Amino acid sequence: MTAIDKKSVIQELERIAVYLEIKGENAFRVSAYRKAAQALEQDERSLAELEDPSVLNGVGKGTAGIIDDLVKTGSTELLDQLKAEIPEGLIPLLKLPGLGGKKIGKLYQELNITSAADLKKACEEKQVRDLSGFGAKTEEKIYQELEDMGKRPERLPVSAVLPAVADLNSALDAIEEVDRFELAGSFRRGRETVKDLDYIISTEYPGEVGERLLSMEKVSAVISSGKTKISLELQYDDVIVPVDFRMVQDESFATILHHFTGSKDHNVLMRQRAKNNGEKISEYGVEIEATGEMLHFASEAEFFSHFDLPWIPPEVRNGTTELEEAETYVDLVSINDIQADLHMHTTWSDGAQSIEEMVEACRNRGYSFMAITDHGKFLKVANGLSDERLQRQHEEIRQLRTAYDDFDVFTGIEMDILPDGTLDYADDVLKNIDFVIASIHSSFNQDENTIMARLETACNHPQVAMIAHPTGRLIEKRPGYRVDVDRLIQKAYETGTILEINANPNRLDLSAAWAEKAQAAGVKIAVNTDAHRYEMLDHMELGVKTARRAKLKKENVVNTWTAAQLKAWLTSTDE
Ligand code: DGT
Ligand code: CA
Ligand code: CA
Ligand code: ZN
């Protein structure tokens, strides 16, 4: 066993290089650590297999010792020293686009800048432009970015609240006085961004539960603290996550959960329906207006049933047509239907785990098959697979899968569609691969026709099974490339190409609205995590929420099928 995984060792080496740059160490010493990181990345062996890192080209004795420390203890004295020496306030500046170790080193050495505030002041005083390698334009850009950094975003992408959700769920699990709890609000409805988290807690002891919540480690502010309602802010690095807690008696749990799941517009529809029955929905139950009697429900399903409705999935509670369509949601895709994850990376390219590790993790999730889809050779920064390495990897996968009679591992590749519209591998290489993904990672600035030509070339290729993250957007960060999604959907339908819902919470691409259109056009969808490490396999749940928002039926989501069904379908759509 090693203390940390290979990818983390590589990242720590890169971190050492950056910190040395900030300190102003000579370029030779800095590059020793960068070279070591590269050598480790390009070597195919796992940490366990690589007994002596100094055998690697580009890794000297000293660096090898550092790698050893990292592998065995997860840390190393050099890094600890550097962390202690470098002013803490400089570290967040590394996040500003265009500011690396070298530039921050200059600011620190020459202008004595140690924090964002210092840097802002230096920009205002026009000192930064005179440093070599900066200039007036750079100075203005840095100033603008510093301004934006200080602003608090109104809505947070789901990815930003996941650490808080994980901590809160385990904290609430551990509090004995909590009988049951659920995360309601926009998060439960699977929205891409949230303003805050809304927890509903059933307890007989709200005082005790409240005390526990207030004493949680990450609490940075108490907005309000009443007997049954508490509003807190939790801080994770520079992200502040507002959280509302409502503590209720168990008899009101279902109605209050429904109320705070929303959406507001959905609640309006439900109240309207109650009113027509001579009833009134409150947070605490349903009141029969004629008698004043208050009805309670053991579950949301019973609550809906009282209104002659089947349980309506939170993801479709948007206050439009969900009451009329309620009966049609029975075959909506659900997390329990998922049989496979068809997009993920391993140490062969830029993932943190080996093939075997990812296979075991997927089997343990109860899947019946999967695809290993590392990056292709075009993506050099991600250590993409040359033709020769691809053959060897696939040989290894074919060997490995003979060990299982209840589980199938597809050979695969995430192949780039190159800027000039060609594909990264020749036909005779592609024809031997079970699951070929095509995707765009470069030249996002091209005009729409050029982008569409790239995507259509991929769809037209008989071996391309799926287009991954079809729009390239990152939620709240970048819009993606210029893709005419309607046209892509049409093309995907004509060519039998699967479109992906990439479950990475920064992507959720296709979005629910596009995925709904894709289904309507007869296109098949795959919900995949694109995992680069174990934990990211958990994102499947967020991808499925997006699919449910899109009202995708199980039959249209190919990773609910069996391996044999998918293989047969892929063959039938080859041209
Ligand atoms: P957000 O903005 O991402 O936090 O979205 P939500 O839906 O989580 O909104 P939030 O936290 O303000 O409130 C949670 C739910 O509580 C909301 O979806 C519906 C319910 N709710 C809150 N205020 C109202 C209201 O004024 N009228 C109705 N009908 N429902 C409300
Ligand atoms: Ca909320
Ligand atoms: Ca709220
Ligand atoms: Zn990928």
Coordinates of C-alpha atoms and ligand atoms in Angstrom, one line a residue:
M1 CA 0.0 0.0 0.0
T2 CA 1.1 3.5 -0.7
A3 CA 0.1 6.6 1.3
I4 CA -1.1 8.5 -1.8
D5 CA -1.9 7.6 -5.4
K6 CA 0.5 8.2 -8.4
K7 CA -1.4 11.2 -9.7
S8 CA -1.1 12.9 -6.3
V9 CA 2.6 12.3 -6.2
I10 CA 2.9 13.9 -9.6
Q11 CA 0.8 16.9 -8.4
E12 CA 3.0 17.3 -5.3
L13 CA 6.1 17.3 -7.4
E14 CA 4.6 20.0 -9.6
R15 CA 3.7 21.9 -6.5
I16 CA 7.3 21.8 -5.2
A17 CA 8.4 23.2 -8.6
V18 CA 5.9 26.1 -8.4
Y19 CA 6.8 26.9 -4.7
L20 CA 10.5 26.9 -5.6
E21 CA 9.7 29.4 -8.4
I22 CA 7.9 31.6 -6.0
K23 CA 11.0 31.5 -3.7
G24 CA 13.1 32.5 -6.7
E25 CA 15.2 29.4 -6.8
N26 CA 17.3 28.8 -9.9
A27 CA 15.6 27.4 -13.0
F28 CA 17.7 24.3 -13.0
R29 CA 16.5 23.2 -9.6
V30 CA 12.9 24.0 -10.5
S31 CA 13.0 22.0 -13.7
A32 CA 14.4 18.9 -11.9
Y33 CA 11.0 18.5 -10.1
R34 CA 9.0 19.2 -13.3
K35 CA 11.1 16.7 -15.2
A36 CA 10.6 14.1 -12.4
A37 CA 6.8 14.7 -12.5
Q38 CA 6.8 14.2 -16.3
A39 CA 9.0 11.1 -16.1
L40 CA 6.6 9.6 -13.5
E41 CA 3.6 10.5 -15.6
Q42 CA 5.0 8.9 -18.7
D43 CA 6.1 5.7 -17.0
E44 CA 3.4 3.1 -17.1
R45 CA 4.2 1.3 -13.9
S46 CA 2.2 1.8 -10.8
L47 CA 3.9 3.1 -7.7
A48 CA 4.0 -0.3 -6.2
E49 CA 5.8 -1.7 -9.3
L50 CA 8.3 1.1 -9.5
E51 CA 10.6 0.2 -6.6
D52 CA 13.3 2.7 -7.3
P53 CA 12.3 6.0 -9.0
S54 CA 15.9 6.9 -9.7
V55 CA 15.9 4.4 -12.6
L56 CA 13.6 6.8 -14.5
N57 CA 15.2 9.1 -17.0
G58 CA 15.2 12.6 -15.6
V59 CA 15.0 11.5 -12.0
G60 CA 18.1 12.1 -9.9
K61 CA 19.0 10.7 -6.5
G62 CA 17.7 13.7 -4.6
T63 CA 14.4 13.8 -6.4
A64 CA 14.0 10.1 -6.0
G65 CA 14.3 10.5 -2.3
I66 CA 11.5 13.1 -2.3
I67 CA 9.3 10.7 -4.4
D68 CA 10.0 8.0 -1.9
D69 CA 8.9 10.2 1.0
L70 CA 5.7 11.2 -0.9
V71 CA 4.9 7.6 -1.7
K72 CA 5.5 6.3 1.8
T73 CA 4.1 9.1 4.0
G74 CA 2.1 11.3 1.6
S75 CA 4.4 14.2 2.4
T76 CA 8.0 15.4 2.4
E77 CA 10.1 17.7 4.4
L78 CA 11.0 19.9 1.5
L79 CA 7.4 20.7 0.8
D80 CA 6.6 21.3 4.4
Q81 CA 9.5 23.7 4.6
L82 CA 8.4 25.5 1.5
K83 CA 4.8 25.8 2.8
A84 CA 6.2 27.4 6.0
E85 CA 8.5 29.8 4.1
I86 CA 6.2 31.1 1.5
P87 CA 3.6 33.7 2.6
E88 CA 0.2 32.0 2.7
G89 CA -1.4 34.9 1.0
L90 CA 0.4 34.1 -2.3
I91 CA -1.1 30.7 -2.7
P92 CA -4.6 31.8 -3.8
L93 CA -3.0 34.0 -6.4
L94 CA -1.9 30.9 -8.3
K95 CA -5.6 30.5 -9.2
L96 CA -5.6 33.7 -11.3
P97 CA -5.3 32.9 -15.0
G98 CA -1.8 33.9 -16.3
L99 CA -0.1 33.9 -12.9
G100 CA 2.2 31.0 -12.3
G101 CA 5.0 30.4 -9.9
K102 CA 7.5 32.5 -11.9
K103 CA 5.4 35.6 -12.1
I104 CA 4.3 35.4 -8.5
G105 CA 7.9 34.9 -7.6
K106 CA 8.7 38.2 -9.3
L107 CA 5.9 40.0 -7.5
Y108 CA 7.1 38.6 -4.2
Q109 CA 10.8 39.1 -4.7
E110 CA 10.8 42.5 -6.4
L111 CA 7.7 44.2 -5.0
N112 CA 7.4 42.4 -1.7
I113 CA 3.8 41.4 -2.5
T114 CA 2.5 38.8 -0.1
S115 CA -1.3 38.9 -0.6
A116 CA -4.1 39.7 -2.9
A117 CA -4.5 43.1 -1.2
D118 CA -0.9 43.9 -1.8
L119 CA -1.2 43.0 -5.4
K120 CA -4.3 45.1 -5.9
K121 CA -2.5 48.1 -4.4
A122 CA 0.5 47.6 -6.5
C123 CA -1.7 47.4 -9.6
E124 CA -3.4 50.7 -8.6
E125 CA -0.1 52.3 -8.1
K126 CA 1.0 51.0 -11.5
Q127 CA 4.1 49.3 -10.2
V128 CA 3.4 45.9 -11.7
R129 CA 3.6 47.0 -15.3
D130 CA 7.3 47.9 -14.9
L131 CA 8.3 44.3 -14.0
S132 CA 9.9 42.4 -16.8
G133 CA 7.4 40.1 -18.4
F134 CA 4.3 42.0 -17.2
G135 CA 3.3 45.3 -19.0
A136 CA 0.3 47.6 -18.7
K137 CA -2.2 45.1 -20.3
T138 CA -1.2 42.3 -17.9
E139 CA -1.5 44.7 -15.0
E140 CA -5.0 45.7 -15.9
K141 CA -6.0 42.1 -16.4
I142 CA -4.7 41.1 -13.0
Y143 CA -6.5 44.0 -11.4
Q144 CA -9.8 42.9 -13.1
E145 CA -9.3 39.3 -12.0
L146 CA -8.6 40.4 -8.4
E147 CA -11.8 42.4 -8.4
D148 CA -13.8 39.4 -9.6
M149 CA -12.1 37.1 -7.1
G150 CA -13.5 39.2 -4.2
K151 CA -17.1 39.1 -5.5
R152 CA -19.3 36.4 -4.0
P153 CA -21.2 34.6 -6.7
E154 CA -25.0 34.5 -6.3
R155 CA -25.3 30.9 -7.3
L156 CA -22.8 28.1 -6.8
P157 CA -22.2 25.3 -9.3
V158 CA -23.1 22.0 -7.8
S159 CA -19.4 21.0 -7.9
A160 CA -18.6 23.7 -5.4
V161 CA -21.1 22.5 -2.7
L162 CA -20.3 18.7 -2.9
P163 CA -17.7 18.8 -0.1
A164 CA -20.2 20.5 2.1
V165 CA -22.9 18.0 1.2
A166 CA -20.6 15.1 2.0
D167 CA -19.6 16.6 5.4
L168 CA -23.1 17.5 6.3
N169 CA -24.5 14.1 5.4
S170 CA -21.9 12.3 7.6
A171 CA -22.3 14.8 10.4
L172 CA -26.1 14.3 10.5
D173 CA -25.6 10.5 10.2
A174 CA -23.5 10.6 13.3
I175 CA -25.9 12.7 15.5
E176 CA -27.9 10.2 17.6
E177 CA -30.8 12.6 18.1
V178 CA -31.5 12.8 14.4
D179 CA -34.3 10.3 13.4
R180 CA -34.1 11.0 9.7
F181 CA -32.9 13.8 7.4
E182 CA -32.9 14.7 3.8
L183 CA -31.3 17.4 1.6
A184 CA -34.2 19.2 -0.1
G185 CA -34.2 22.4 -2.3
S186 CA -32.6 22.9 -5.7
F187 CA -29.9 20.3 -4.9
R188 CA -32.5 17.6 -4.6
R189 CA -34.1 18.7 -7.8
G190 CA -30.8 18.3 -9.6
R191 CA -30.3 21.9 -10.6
E192 CA -26.9 22.8 -12.1
T193 CA -26.4 25.6 -9.6
V194 CA -27.7 26.3 -6.1
K195 CA -28.1 29.3 -4.0
D196 CA -28.0 27.4 -0.7
L197 CA -28.6 23.9 0.7
D198 CA -31.8 23.1 2.5
Y199 CA -31.7 20.2 5.1
I200 CA -34.9 18.8 6.7
I201 CA -34.3 17.0 9.9
S202 CA -36.7 14.9 11.9
T203 CA -35.8 15.1 15.6
E204 CA -37.4 15.2 19.1
Y205 CA -34.4 17.2 20.3
P206 CA -33.9 20.3 18.1
G207 CA -31.8 22.1 20.7
E208 CA -29.2 19.3 20.9
V209 CA -29.1 18.9 17.2
G210 CA -28.7 22.6 16.7
E211 CA -25.7 22.7 19.1
R212 CA -24.0 20.0 17.2
L213 CA -24.5 21.8 13.9
L214 CA -23.2 25.1 15.2
S215 CA -20.0 23.4 16.4
M216 CA -19.1 21.9 13.1
E217 CA -15.6 22.6 12.0
K218 CA -16.3 24.4 8.7
V219 CA -18.9 26.9 10.1
S220 CA -17.7 30.4 9.2
A221 CA -20.8 32.4 10.1
V222 CA -24.1 31.9 11.9
I223 CA -26.7 33.8 10.0
S224 CA -29.6 32.9 12.4
S225 CA -30.2 30.3 15.0
G226 CA -33.7 29.7 16.3
K227 CA -35.3 26.7 18.0
T228 CA -36.3 24.9 14.8
K229 CA -34.5 26.9 12.0
I230 CA -30.8 27.5 11.7
S231 CA -29.0 29.2 8.9
L232 CA -25.2 28.8 8.7
E233 CA -22.4 29.5 6.3
L234 CA -19.7 26.8 5.8
Q235 CA -16.4 27.7 4.3
Y236 CA -14.3 25.5 2.0
D237 CA -11.2 27.3 0.7
D238 CA -12.6 30.4 -0.8
V239 CA -16.1 29.0 -1.3
I240 CA -18.8 29.9 1.1
V241 CA -21.8 27.6 1.2
P242 CA -25.0 28.9 2.9
V243 CA -27.1 26.1 4.5
D244 CA -30.6 26.2 6.0
F245 CA -31.6 23.5 8.5
R246 CA -35.2 22.9 9.5
M247 CA -35.9 20.7 12.4
V248 CA -39.3 19.1 12.6
Q249 CA -41.3 16.4 14.4
D250 CA -41.5 13.3 12.4
E251 CA -45.2 13.6 11.6
S252 CA -44.5 16.7 9.6
F253 CA -41.3 15.4 7.9
A254 CA -42.9 14.4 4.6
T255 CA -44.9 17.6 4.0
I256 CA -42.0 19.9 5.0
L257 CA -39.7 17.9 2.8
H258 CA -42.1 18.4 0.0
H259 CA -42.4 22.1 0.7
F260 CA -38.7 22.8 0.8
T261 CA -37.9 20.6 -2.1
G262 CA -40.0 23.0 -4.2
S263 CA -39.8 24.3 -6.7
K264 CA -41.9 27.3 -5.7
D265 CA -43.9 27.0 -8.9
H266 CA -44.5 23.3 -8.2
N267 CA -45.8 24.2 -4.7
V268 CA -48.2 26.6 -6.3
L269 CA -49.6 23.8 -8.5
M270 CA -50.0 21.5 -5.5
R271 CA -51.7 24.2 -3.4
Q272 CA -54.1 24.9 -6.2
R273 CA -55.0 21.2 -6.4
A274 CA -55.5 21.1 -2.6
K275 CA -57.7 24.2 -2.7
N276 CA -60.0 22.5 -5.3
N277 CA -60.4 19.7 -2.7
G278 CA -61.3 22.2 0.1
E279 CA -57.9 21.6 1.7
K280 CA -54.9 23.7 2.5
I281 CA -51.2 22.5 2.3
S282 CA -49.0 23.9 5.0
E283 CA -45.5 23.0 6.0
Y284 CA -46.8 20.9 8.8
G285 CA -49.5 18.8 7.0
V286 CA -52.7 19.1 5.0
E287 CA -55.5 20.9 6.6
I288 CA -59.2 20.0 5.8
E289 CA -60.7 23.5 5.7
A290 CA -64.2 22.5 6.7
T291 CA -63.2 20.7 9.9
G292 CA -59.8 22.2 10.7
E293 CA -58.4 18.7 10.9
M294 CA -54.6 18.4 10.1
L295 CA -53.6 15.3 8.1
H296 CA -50.0 13.9 8.4
F297 CA -48.2 11.6 6.0
A298 CA -45.5 9.0 6.6
S299 CA -43.8 9.6 3.3
E300 CA -43.9 11.9 0.2
A301 CA -45.5 9.0 -1.7
E302 CA -48.4 9.0 0.7
F303 CA -48.7 12.8 0.5
F304 CA -48.9 12.6 -3.3
S305 CA -51.3 9.7 -3.1
H306 CA -53.7 11.8 -1.0
F307 CA -54.0 14.0 -4.1
D308 CA -54.5 11.0 -6.4
L309 CA -51.0 11.4 -7.8
P310 CA -48.1 8.9 -8.0
W311 CA -44.9 10.1 -6.3
I312 CA -43.5 12.8 -8.6
P313 CA -39.7 12.8 -8.9
P314 CA -38.1 16.0 -7.5
E315 CA -36.2 16.5 -10.7
V316 CA -39.3 17.2 -12.7
R317 CA -41.0 19.4 -10.0
N318 CA -40.6 22.6 -12.0
G319 CA -44.2 23.8 -11.8
T320 CA -45.1 23.2 -15.5
T321 CA -46.8 20.0 -16.6
E322 CA -45.7 17.5 -14.0
L323 CA -49.1 16.9 -12.5
E324 CA -50.7 16.0 -15.8
E325 CA -47.7 13.9 -16.8
A326 CA -47.3 12.3 -13.4
E327 CA -48.3 8.8 -14.7
T328 CA -45.6 8.9 -17.4
Y329 CA -42.6 9.1 -15.0
V330 CA -42.8 5.4 -14.0
D331 CA -40.1 4.4 -16.5
L332 CA -37.9 7.4 -15.9
V333 CA -34.2 6.3 -15.7
S334 CA -33.1 5.9 -12.1
I335 CA -29.7 5.3 -10.5
N336 CA -30.6 1.7 -9.8
D337 CA -31.0 1.1 -13.5
I338 CA -27.4 2.0 -14.3
Q339 CA -25.4 -1.1 -15.5
A340 CA -22.2 0.6 -16.7
D341 CA -20.0 3.6 -16.8
L342 CA -18.6 4.0 -20.3
H343 CA -16.2 6.9 -20.0
M344 CA -13.2 6.9 -17.5
H345 CA -9.5 7.3 -17.3
T346 CA -6.6 5.4 -15.8
T347 CA -2.9 5.9 -15.1
W348 CA -2.3 5.0 -18.7
S349 CA -3.3 8.6 -19.5
D350 CA -4.2 11.2 -16.8
G351 CA -6.2 9.1 -14.3
A352 CA -5.1 8.3 -10.7
Q353 CA -6.0 4.6 -10.7
S354 CA -4.9 1.6 -12.6
I355 CA -7.2 -0.4 -14.9
E356 CA -7.6 -3.1 -12.3
E357 CA -8.5 -0.6 -9.7
M358 CA -11.2 1.0 -11.8
V359 CA -12.6 -2.3 -12.8
E360 CA -12.8 -3.4 -9.2
A361 CA -14.4 -0.1 -8.2
C362 CA -17.1 -0.5 -10.9
R363 CA -17.8 -4.1 -10.0
N364 CA -18.2 -3.1 -6.4
R365 CA -20.8 -0.5 -7.5
G366 CA -22.9 -3.4 -8.9
Y367 CA -22.4 -2.6 -12.5
S368 CA -22.2 -5.4 -15.0
F369 CA -19.9 -3.8 -17.5
M370 CA -17.8 -0.7 -18.2
A371 CA -15.5 0.9 -20.8
I372 CA -11.9 2.1 -20.2
T373 CA -11.5 5.2 -22.3
D374 CA -8.1 6.9 -21.8
H375 CA -7.1 9.9 -23.9
G376 CA -5.7 9.6 -27.4
K377 CA -2.2 10.6 -28.6
F378 CA -3.3 14.1 -29.6
L379 CA -3.7 15.1 -25.9
K380 CA 0.0 15.1 -25.0
V381 CA -0.6 17.1 -21.8
A382 CA -2.8 14.2 -20.6
N383 CA -0.2 11.6 -21.6
G384 CA -2.4 10.3 -24.4
L385 CA -1.9 6.8 -25.8
S386 CA 0.3 6.3 -28.9
D387 CA -0.9 3.6 -31.3
E388 CA 1.6 1.2 -29.7
R389 CA 0.6 1.9 -26.1
L390 CA -3.1 1.7 -27.1
Q391 CA -2.5 -1.9 -28.5
R392 CA -0.8 -2.9 -25.3
Q393 CA -3.4 -1.4 -23.0
H394 CA -6.2 -3.2 -24.9
E395 CA -4.3 -6.4 -24.8
E396 CA -4.1 -6.0 -21.0
I397 CA -7.8 -5.3 -20.8
R398 CA -8.6 -8.4 -22.9
Q399 CA -6.4 -10.5 -20.6
L400 CA -8.0 -9.0 -17.5
R401 CA -11.6 -9.6 -18.5
T402 CA -11.1 -13.3 -18.9
A403 CA -10.9 -13.4 -15.1
Y404 CA -14.6 -12.4 -14.9
D405 CA -17.6 -14.4 -16.0
D406 CA -20.1 -11.9 -14.6
F407 CA -18.6 -8.7 -15.8
D408 CA -17.4 -7.2 -19.1
V409 CA -14.8 -4.6 -19.7
F410 CA -15.0 -2.9 -23.1
T411 CA -11.8 -1.6 -24.7
G412 CA -12.1 2.0 -25.5
I413 CA -10.5 5.4 -26.3
E414 CA -11.5 9.0 -25.8
M415 CA -10.3 10.1 -29.2
D416 CA -9.8 13.8 -30.0
I417 CA -11.4 15.4 -33.0
L418 CA -8.4 17.4 -34.2
P419 CA -8.6 21.1 -35.0
D420 CA -8.4 20.3 -38.8
G421 CA -11.4 18.0 -38.5
T422 CA -9.4 14.7 -38.8
L423 CA -9.6 12.0 -36.2
D424 CA -6.7 11.0 -34.0
Y425 CA -6.4 7.3 -35.1
A426 CA -6.5 5.5 -38.4
D427 CA -9.4 3.3 -39.3
D428 CA -7.5 0.1 -38.9
V429 CA -6.7 1.0 -35.3
L430 CA -10.3 2.1 -34.6
K431 CA -11.9 -1.0 -36.0
N432 CA -10.5 -3.2 -33.2
I433 CA -11.9 -1.0 -30.3
D434 CA -15.2 -1.9 -28.6
F435 CA -16.2 1.6 -27.6
V436 CA -14.8 4.6 -29.4
I437 CA -15.6 8.0 -27.9
A438 CA -14.9 11.2 -29.9
S439 CA -14.6 14.6 -28.3
I440 CA -13.2 18.1 -28.7
H441 CA -10.5 19.4 -26.4
S442 CA -8.9 22.0 -28.6
S443 CA -9.5 25.1 -30.8
F444 CA -12.7 26.2 -29.0
N445 CA -12.6 29.5 -30.8
Q446 CA -13.3 28.1 -34.3
D447 CA -16.5 29.3 -36.1
E448 CA -19.7 27.3 -35.9
N449 CA -19.3 25.7 -39.4
T450 CA -15.8 24.4 -38.6
I451 CA -16.9 23.1 -35.2
M452 CA -19.9 21.4 -36.8
A453 CA -17.7 19.9 -39.5
R454 CA -15.5 18.4 -36.8
L455 CA -18.4 16.9 -34.9
E456 CA -20.1 15.6 -38.1
T457 CA -16.9 13.9 -39.3
A458 CA -16.9 12.0 -36.0
C459 CA -20.6 11.1 -36.2
N460 CA -20.2 9.9 -39.7
H461 CA -17.4 7.5 -38.8
P462 CA -18.8 4.0 -38.4
Q463 CA -16.5 3.2 -35.4
V464 CA -17.4 6.3 -33.4
A465 CA -19.9 5.2 -30.8
M466 CA -20.4 8.4 -28.8
I467 CA -19.7 12.1 -28.6
A468 CA -18.5 13.0 -25.1
H469 CA -19.4 16.3 -23.4
P470 CA -20.9 17.5 -26.7
T471 CA -20.9 21.3 -26.0
G472 CA -17.6 21.6 -24.0
R473 CA -19.2 24.0 -21.6
L474 CA -18.1 24.3 -18.0
I475 CA -20.9 25.5 -15.7
E476 CA -20.4 29.2 -14.7
K477 CA -16.9 29.1 -16.2
R478 CA -17.0 28.9 -19.9
P479 CA -19.7 28.6 -22.5
G480 CA -18.1 25.9 -24.7
Y481 CA -17.5 25.9 -28.4
R482 CA -19.9 27.1 -31.1
V483 CA -22.0 24.1 -31.6
D484 CA -25.4 24.0 -33.2
V485 CA -26.9 21.4 -30.8
D486 CA -30.1 20.9 -32.8
R487 CA -28.0 20.1 -35.9
L488 CA -25.8 17.8 -33.8
I489 CA -28.8 16.0 -32.4
Q490 CA -30.2 15.4 -35.9
K491 CA -26.8 14.1 -37.1
A492 CA -26.5 11.8 -34.1
Y493 CA -29.9 10.4 -34.9
E494 CA -29.1 9.8 -38.6
T495 CA -25.7 8.1 -37.8
G496 CA -26.7 6.2 -34.7
T497 CA -24.2 8.1 -32.6
I498 CA -24.8 8.2 -28.8
L499 CA -24.7 11.6 -27.1
E500 CA -23.3 11.8 -23.6
I501 CA -24.6 13.4 -20.5
N502 CA -21.2 13.9 -18.9
A503 CA -21.9 13.6 -15.1
N504 CA -18.9 15.7 -14.0
P505 CA -20.6 18.4 -11.9
N506 CA -18.5 21.1 -13.7
R507 CA -19.9 19.9 -17.0
L508 CA -23.4 18.3 -16.9
D509 CA -23.0 18.3 -20.7
L510 CA -25.5 17.7 -22.4
S511 CA -27.6 19.8 -20.2
A512 CA -31.1 18.6 -19.2
A513 CA -32.8 20.8 -21.8
W514 CA -30.6 19.5 -24.7
A515 CA -30.9 15.9 -23.5
E516 CA -34.7 16.2 -23.5
K517 CA -34.5 17.4 -27.1
A518 CA -32.2 14.6 -28.0
Q519 CA -34.6 11.9 -26.7
A520 CA -37.4 13.5 -28.5
A521 CA -35.4 13.2 -31.8
G522 CA -34.8 9.5 -31.2
V523 CA -31.1 9.8 -30.0
K524 CA -29.7 7.4 -27.5
I525 CA -27.9 8.9 -24.4
A526 CA -25.2 7.5 -22.2
V527 CA -24.7 9.0 -18.7
N528 CA -21.0 8.7 -17.8
T529 CA -18.7 10.0 -15.1
D530 CA -15.5 10.6 -17.1
A531 CA -13.8 9.6 -13.8
H532 CA -10.1 10.4 -13.4
R533 CA -10.1 8.9 -9.9
Y534 CA -12.2 6.6 -7.7
E535 CA -14.3 9.2 -6.0
M536 CA -15.4 10.7 -9.3
L537 CA -17.4 7.5 -10.1
D538 CA -19.8 8.9 -7.5
H539 CA -20.8 11.6 -9.9
M540 CA -23.1 9.1 -11.7
E541 CA -25.8 10.2 -9.3
L542 CA -25.6 13.8 -10.5
G543 CA -25.6 12.7 -14.1
V544 CA -28.7 10.6 -13.5
K545 CA -30.4 13.6 -11.9
T546 CA -29.7 15.5 -15.1
A547 CA -31.1 12.7 -17.1
R548 CA -34.3 12.7 -15.0
R549 CA -34.7 16.4 -15.3
A550 CA -34.5 15.7 -19.1
K551 CA -37.3 13.1 -18.5
L552 CA -35.2 10.4 -20.1
K553 CA -36.7 7.0 -20.2
K554 CA -34.6 4.0 -19.1
E555 CA -34.8 2.5 -22.6
N556 CA -33.1 5.5 -24.1
V557 CA -30.1 5.4 -21.8
V558 CA -27.7 2.9 -23.2
N559 CA -25.8 2.3 -20.0
T560 CA -29.0 0.8 -18.5
W561 CA -28.7 -2.0 -21.1
T562 CA -26.7 -5.2 -20.8
A563 CA -23.3 -5.4 -22.5
A564 CA -24.7 -7.7 -25.1
Q565 CA -27.6 -5.4 -25.9
L566 CA -25.2 -2.4 -26.3
K567 CA -22.8 -4.5 -28.5
A568 CA -25.6 -5.6 -30.7
W569 CA -26.9 -2.0 -31.0
L570 CA -23.5 -0.6 -31.8
T571 CA -23.0 -3.2 -34.6
S572 CA -26.5 -2.5 -36.0
T573 CA -25.7 1.2 -36.3
D574 CA -22.4 0.8 -38.2
E575 CA -22.6 1.8 -41.7
Ligands
DGT1 P1 -32.0 27.9 -4.7 O1 -32.2 29.3 -5.2 O2 -31.0 27.2 -5.5 O3 -31.7 27.8 -3.2 O4 -33.4 27.1 -5.0 P2 -34.4 26.5 -3.9 O5 -35.5 25.9 -4.7 O6 -33.6 25.5 -3.1 O7 -35.0 27.7 -3.1 P3 -34.9 28.1 -1.6 O8 -33.7 27.6 -0.9 O9 -35.1 29.6 -1.6 O10 -36.2 27.5 -1.0 C1 -36.4 26.1 -0.9 C2 -37.8 25.7 -1.3 O11 -38.7 26.2 -0.4 C3 -38.3 26.2 -2.6 O12 -37.9 25.4 -3.7 C4 -39.8 26.2 -2.4 C5 -39.9 26.5 -1.0 N1 -40.2 27.9 -0.8 C6 -39.4 28.8 -0.3 N2 -40.0 30.1 -0.3 C7 -41.2 29.9 -0.9 C8 -42.2 30.8 -1.2 O13 -42.2 32.0 -1.0 N3 -43.3 30.2 -1.8 C9 -43.4 28.9 -2.1 N4 -44.5 28.4 -2.7 N5 -42.4 28.1 -1.8 C10 -41.3 28.5 -1.2
CA2 CA -31.9 26.2 -1.7
CA3 CA -32.9 28.0 1.4
ZN4 ZN -12.6 11.9 -20.6

